[in-house]
Amino acid sequence: MSVAEHNGSVIVADVDIDAATELATEIENRHLGRARAALLDITSKDSIQAFIGKFHESHGRIDAVVNNAYPRNKNYGRKLEDVTYADFCENVGLHLGGYFLIAQQFGLYFRELGGGNIVNMSSIYGVMTPRFEVYDGTQMTMPVEYAAIKSAVIQLTRYFAQYFKGDGIRVNCLSPGGILDRQPATFLQKYQSFCNSKGMLDPKDVCGSLLFLLSDVSMFMTGQNLILDDGYSL
């Protein structure tokens, strides 16, 4: 289930144009004429403005943007004791700062357009404290930067929803649980013990909730955070 499947046009934007092209090609192979790749740096105002200008001109309008990038530096993911002040600030700046810049520039564009839709991707760890015990016996941890960023993304969502209230702009947040990505079996077992049935989600499990937020089915919903985690955060 995807935007392209519902006759929408998708622009896959990434600072890594090769990765964007690969995903756009996958979508195109299933839905001809429904996807394009584009270069976009969410930490650059000039890059964002150029992107908006290009695709407004080619498509006539942009209806929605999904803030789903995950920029981080080479030291991201260290345990708390090993995180430096510089790394903490850089990672918060890249990720949260990039989400702010996208929401700011698209919000101003949507205001001029007369309406639009912004969806920010947060996480269950934006609303709950970490369960460090699920990481025991692995090389994994729940980075402190991630907790700070994702909780701030939820508040940023509310701020923008309130700021653009009355401009025809909706701003909402989607907070998924863990996504399967070759994690160790011991971690997966511990994680699933806190869930209802499935545990870690497949990427496709998030699509329905995202489509809900992007569609007119949720047209009177703004400033909200939708949690999708198979009960992990309960």
Short mmCIF file of C-alpha atoms in Angstrom, two decimals:
data_model
loop_
_atom_site.label_atom_id
_atom_site.label_comp_id
_atom_site.label_asym_id
_atom_site.label_seq_id
_atom_site.Cartn_x
_atom_site.Cartn_y
_atom_site.Cartn_z
CA MET A 1 0.00 0.00 0.00
CA SER A 2 1.56 3.29 -1.09
CA VAL A 3 0.84 6.82 -2.29
CA ALA A 4 1.62 5.72 -5.86
CA GLU A 5 -0.85 2.85 -5.51
CA HIS A 6 -3.54 5.44 -4.83
CA ASN A 7 -2.65 7.45 -7.96
CA GLY A 8 -0.46 9.96 -6.17
CA SER A 9 2.84 11.27 -7.52
CA VAL A 10 5.83 10.55 -5.28
CA ILE A 11 9.12 12.43 -5.16
CA VAL A 12 11.76 10.35 -3.37
CA ALA A 13 14.15 12.99 -2.02
CA ASP A 14 17.48 12.19 -0.41
CA VAL A 15 20.96 13.62 -0.02
CA ASP A 16 22.06 10.25 -1.47
CA ILE A 17 20.73 10.48 -5.02
CA ASP A 18 21.67 6.87 -5.79
CA ALA A 19 19.52 5.58 -2.90
CA ALA A 20 16.67 7.87 -3.94
CA THR A 21 16.91 6.68 -7.54
CA GLU A 22 16.88 3.03 -6.50
CA LEU A 23 13.69 3.45 -4.46
CA ALA A 24 12.00 5.61 -7.12
CA THR A 25 12.80 2.94 -9.72
CA GLU A 26 11.23 0.24 -7.54
CA ILE A 27 8.04 2.31 -7.28
CA GLU A 28 8.11 3.11 -11.01
CA ASN A 29 8.36 -0.59 -11.88
CA ARG A 30 5.04 -1.16 -10.12
CA HIS A 31 3.34 2.16 -10.88
CA LEU A 32 4.55 3.70 -14.12
CA GLY A 33 4.89 7.47 -14.08
CA ARG A 34 4.25 7.77 -10.34
CA ALA A 35 7.73 8.29 -8.88
CA ARG A 36 10.81 10.44 -9.40
CA ALA A 37 14.06 10.80 -7.51
CA ALA A 38 15.52 14.13 -6.42
CA LEU A 39 18.54 15.40 -4.57
CA LEU A 40 17.65 17.14 -1.30
CA ASP A 41 19.69 18.20 1.72
CA ILE A 42 17.31 18.87 4.60
CA THR A 43 19.98 20.88 6.42
CA SER A 44 20.25 23.40 3.56
CA LYS A 45 17.64 26.13 3.08
CA ASP A 46 18.86 26.71 -0.48
CA SER A 47 18.46 23.00 -1.31
CA ILE A 48 14.93 22.92 0.08
CA GLN A 49 13.85 26.09 -1.70
CA ALA A 50 15.30 24.84 -5.00
CA PHE A 51 13.44 21.54 -4.54
CA ILE A 52 10.13 23.29 -3.84
CA GLY A 53 10.56 25.62 -6.82
CA LYS A 54 11.46 22.81 -9.21
CA PHE A 55 8.57 20.53 -8.37
CA HIS A 56 6.01 23.29 -8.02
CA GLU A 57 6.90 24.29 -11.56
CA SER A 58 6.82 20.74 -12.95
CA HIS A 59 3.72 19.51 -11.06
CA GLY A 60 1.78 22.73 -10.42
CA ARG A 61 1.66 22.14 -6.69
CA ILE A 62 3.05 20.03 -3.86
CA ASP A 63 0.35 18.68 -1.56
CA ALA A 64 2.32 17.09 1.26
CA VAL A 65 5.78 16.44 2.65
CA VAL A 66 6.95 13.60 4.90
CA ASN A 67 9.89 14.37 7.19
CA ASN A 68 11.55 10.95 7.26
CA ALA A 69 15.28 11.61 6.83
CA TYR A 70 17.71 10.24 9.41
CA PRO A 71 20.92 12.31 9.20
CA ARG A 72 23.64 11.52 11.73
CA ASN A 73 27.39 11.72 12.05
CA LYS A 74 29.87 8.83 12.14
CA ASN A 75 29.85 8.65 15.95
CA TYR A 76 26.08 8.36 16.31
CA GLY A 77 24.84 5.37 18.34
CA ARG A 78 27.45 5.31 21.09
CA LYS A 79 26.52 4.46 24.66
CA LEU A 80 25.79 7.40 26.95
CA GLU A 81 29.23 7.33 28.61
CA ASP A 82 30.95 7.73 25.24
CA VAL A 83 28.81 10.52 23.74
CA THR A 84 30.68 13.82 23.47
CA TYR A 85 29.06 17.22 23.72
CA ALA A 86 30.09 18.01 20.14
CA ASP A 87 28.60 14.79 18.77
CA PHE A 88 25.38 15.24 20.74
CA CYS A 89 24.92 18.79 19.42
CA GLU A 90 25.81 17.85 15.85
CA ASN A 91 23.38 14.95 15.71
CA VAL A 92 20.53 16.95 17.25
CA GLY A 93 21.30 19.77 14.83
CA LEU A 94 21.34 17.54 11.77
CA HIS A 95 18.19 15.56 12.57
CA LEU A 96 15.95 17.91 14.54
CA GLY A 97 17.34 20.97 12.80
CA GLY A 98 16.69 19.42 9.41
CA TYR A 99 13.10 18.56 10.36
CA PHE A 100 12.61 22.14 11.53
CA LEU A 101 13.96 23.55 8.26
CA ILE A 102 11.77 21.29 6.10
CA ALA A 103 8.66 22.15 8.16
CA GLN A 104 9.50 25.86 8.09
CA GLN A 105 10.10 26.10 4.34
CA PHE A 106 7.24 23.82 3.31
CA GLY A 107 4.94 25.51 5.82
CA LEU A 108 5.62 28.91 4.25
CA TYR A 109 5.15 27.42 0.76
CA PHE A 110 1.86 25.77 1.77
CA ARG A 111 0.65 29.04 3.27
CA GLU A 112 1.18 30.77 -0.07
CA LEU A 113 -0.46 27.83 -1.84
CA GLY A 114 -3.51 27.95 0.42
CA GLY A 115 -3.01 24.60 2.13
CA GLY A 116 -0.81 21.58 2.60
CA ASN A 117 0.11 18.66 4.80
CA ILE A 118 3.26 17.99 6.84
CA VAL A 119 3.92 14.62 8.46
CA ASN A 120 6.88 14.24 10.82
CA MET A 121 8.27 10.83 11.68
CA SER A 122 9.01 10.47 15.39
CA SER A 123 9.24 7.27 17.44
CA ILE A 124 7.84 5.52 20.48
CA TYR A 125 11.04 6.63 22.19
CA GLY A 126 9.77 10.15 21.79
CA VAL A 127 6.95 9.34 24.24
CA MET A 128 8.39 6.72 26.60
CA THR A 129 11.57 6.03 28.51
CA PRO A 130 13.95 3.48 26.97
CA ARG A 131 13.73 -0.17 27.90
CA PHE A 132 17.47 -0.69 28.17
CA GLU A 133 17.01 -4.31 29.20
CA VAL A 134 16.03 -5.36 25.67
CA TYR A 135 19.53 -4.39 24.52
CA ASP A 136 21.36 -6.52 27.12
CA GLY A 137 23.76 -8.98 25.53
CA THR A 138 23.95 -7.05 22.23
CA GLN A 139 26.14 -4.30 20.79
CA MET A 140 23.02 -2.13 20.45
CA THR A 141 21.75 0.69 22.60
CA MET A 142 19.06 3.38 22.47
CA PRO A 143 21.07 6.55 21.73
CA VAL A 144 20.49 9.51 24.01
CA GLU A 145 20.44 11.80 20.95
CA TYR A 146 17.55 9.77 19.53
CA ALA A 147 15.44 10.23 22.65
CA ALA A 148 16.08 13.98 22.67
CA ILE A 149 15.41 14.35 18.94
CA LYS A 150 12.25 12.28 18.67
CA SER A 151 10.57 13.79 21.74
CA ALA A 152 11.37 17.24 20.37
CA VAL A 153 9.93 16.29 16.95
CA ILE A 154 6.55 15.69 18.62
CA GLN A 155 6.56 19.10 20.26
CA LEU A 156 7.81 20.69 17.02
CA THR A 157 4.79 19.12 15.32
CA ARG A 158 2.41 20.74 17.82
CA TYR A 159 4.19 24.09 17.48
CA PHE A 160 3.88 24.15 13.70
CA ALA A 161 0.27 22.94 13.80
CA GLN A 162 -0.61 25.82 16.12
CA TYR A 163 1.48 28.37 14.20
CA PHE A 164 -0.16 27.58 10.86
CA LYS A 165 -3.66 27.10 12.26
CA GLY A 166 -6.12 28.83 9.96
CA ASP A 167 -3.84 28.57 6.91
CA GLY A 168 -5.24 25.27 5.67
CA ILE A 169 -2.11 23.45 6.79
CA ARG A 170 -2.18 20.20 8.75
CA VAL A 171 0.87 19.07 10.73
CA ASN A 172 0.89 15.64 12.34
CA CYS A 173 3.36 13.11 13.64
CA LEU A 174 3.69 9.34 13.26
CA SER A 175 5.58 7.41 15.96
CA PRO A 176 6.34 3.83 14.96
CA GLY A 177 7.81 1.16 17.16
CA GLY A 178 10.96 -0.72 16.17
CA ILE A 179 11.44 -1.62 12.50
CA LEU A 180 12.99 -4.95 11.50
CA ASP A 181 16.50 -4.47 10.16
CA ARG A 182 18.60 -7.60 10.82
CA GLN A 183 18.64 -7.14 14.62
CA PRO A 184 19.97 -10.02 16.77
CA ALA A 185 17.51 -12.78 17.67
CA THR A 186 17.99 -12.20 21.41
CA PHE A 187 16.98 -8.57 21.02
CA LEU A 188 13.94 -9.46 18.89
CA GLN A 189 12.72 -11.98 21.47
CA LYS A 190 13.02 -9.50 24.35
CA TYR A 191 11.38 -6.75 22.33
CA GLN A 192 8.46 -8.98 21.32
CA SER A 193 7.78 -9.89 24.94
CA PHE A 194 6.45 -6.34 25.44
CA CYS A 195 4.20 -6.43 22.35
CA ASN A 196 0.73 -7.68 21.49
CA SER A 197 1.49 -10.18 18.75
CA LYS A 198 4.05 -9.27 16.09
CA GLY A 199 6.78 -7.31 17.85
CA MET A 200 9.13 -5.43 15.52
CA LEU A 201 7.35 -4.02 12.48
CA ASP A 202 8.10 -4.44 8.80
CA PRO A 203 8.45 -1.12 6.94
CA LYS A 204 5.22 -1.90 5.04
CA ASP A 205 3.34 -2.06 8.38
CA VAL A 206 3.75 1.70 8.71
CA CYS A 207 2.29 2.51 5.29
CA GLY A 208 -1.39 2.38 6.23
CA SER A 209 -1.01 4.85 9.09
CA LEU A 210 1.09 7.16 6.96
CA LEU A 211 -1.48 7.08 4.15
CA PHE A 212 -4.18 7.90 6.71
CA LEU A 213 -2.30 11.04 7.77
CA LEU A 214 -1.62 12.05 4.17
CA SER A 215 -5.19 11.52 2.96
CA ASP A 216 -8.40 13.49 3.36
CA VAL A 217 -9.67 10.75 5.68
CA SER A 218 -7.75 12.62 8.41
CA MET A 219 -8.49 16.11 7.10
CA PHE A 220 -9.60 17.49 10.48
CA MET A 221 -6.63 16.04 12.36
CA THR A 222 -3.73 18.35 13.16
CA GLY A 223 -1.12 18.64 15.90
CA GLN A 224 -1.48 14.96 16.81
CA ASN A 225 0.95 12.10 17.35
CA LEU A 226 -0.18 8.70 16.08
CA ILE A 227 1.55 5.76 17.80
CA LEU A 228 1.97 2.50 15.88
CA ASP A 229 3.95 -0.05 17.92
CA ASP A 230 1.98 -3.30 18.46
CA GLY A 231 1.53 -2.27 22.08
CA TYR A 232 5.23 -1.97 22.94
CA SER A 233 4.83 1.38 24.72
CA LEU A 234 1.96 0.23 26.94
#
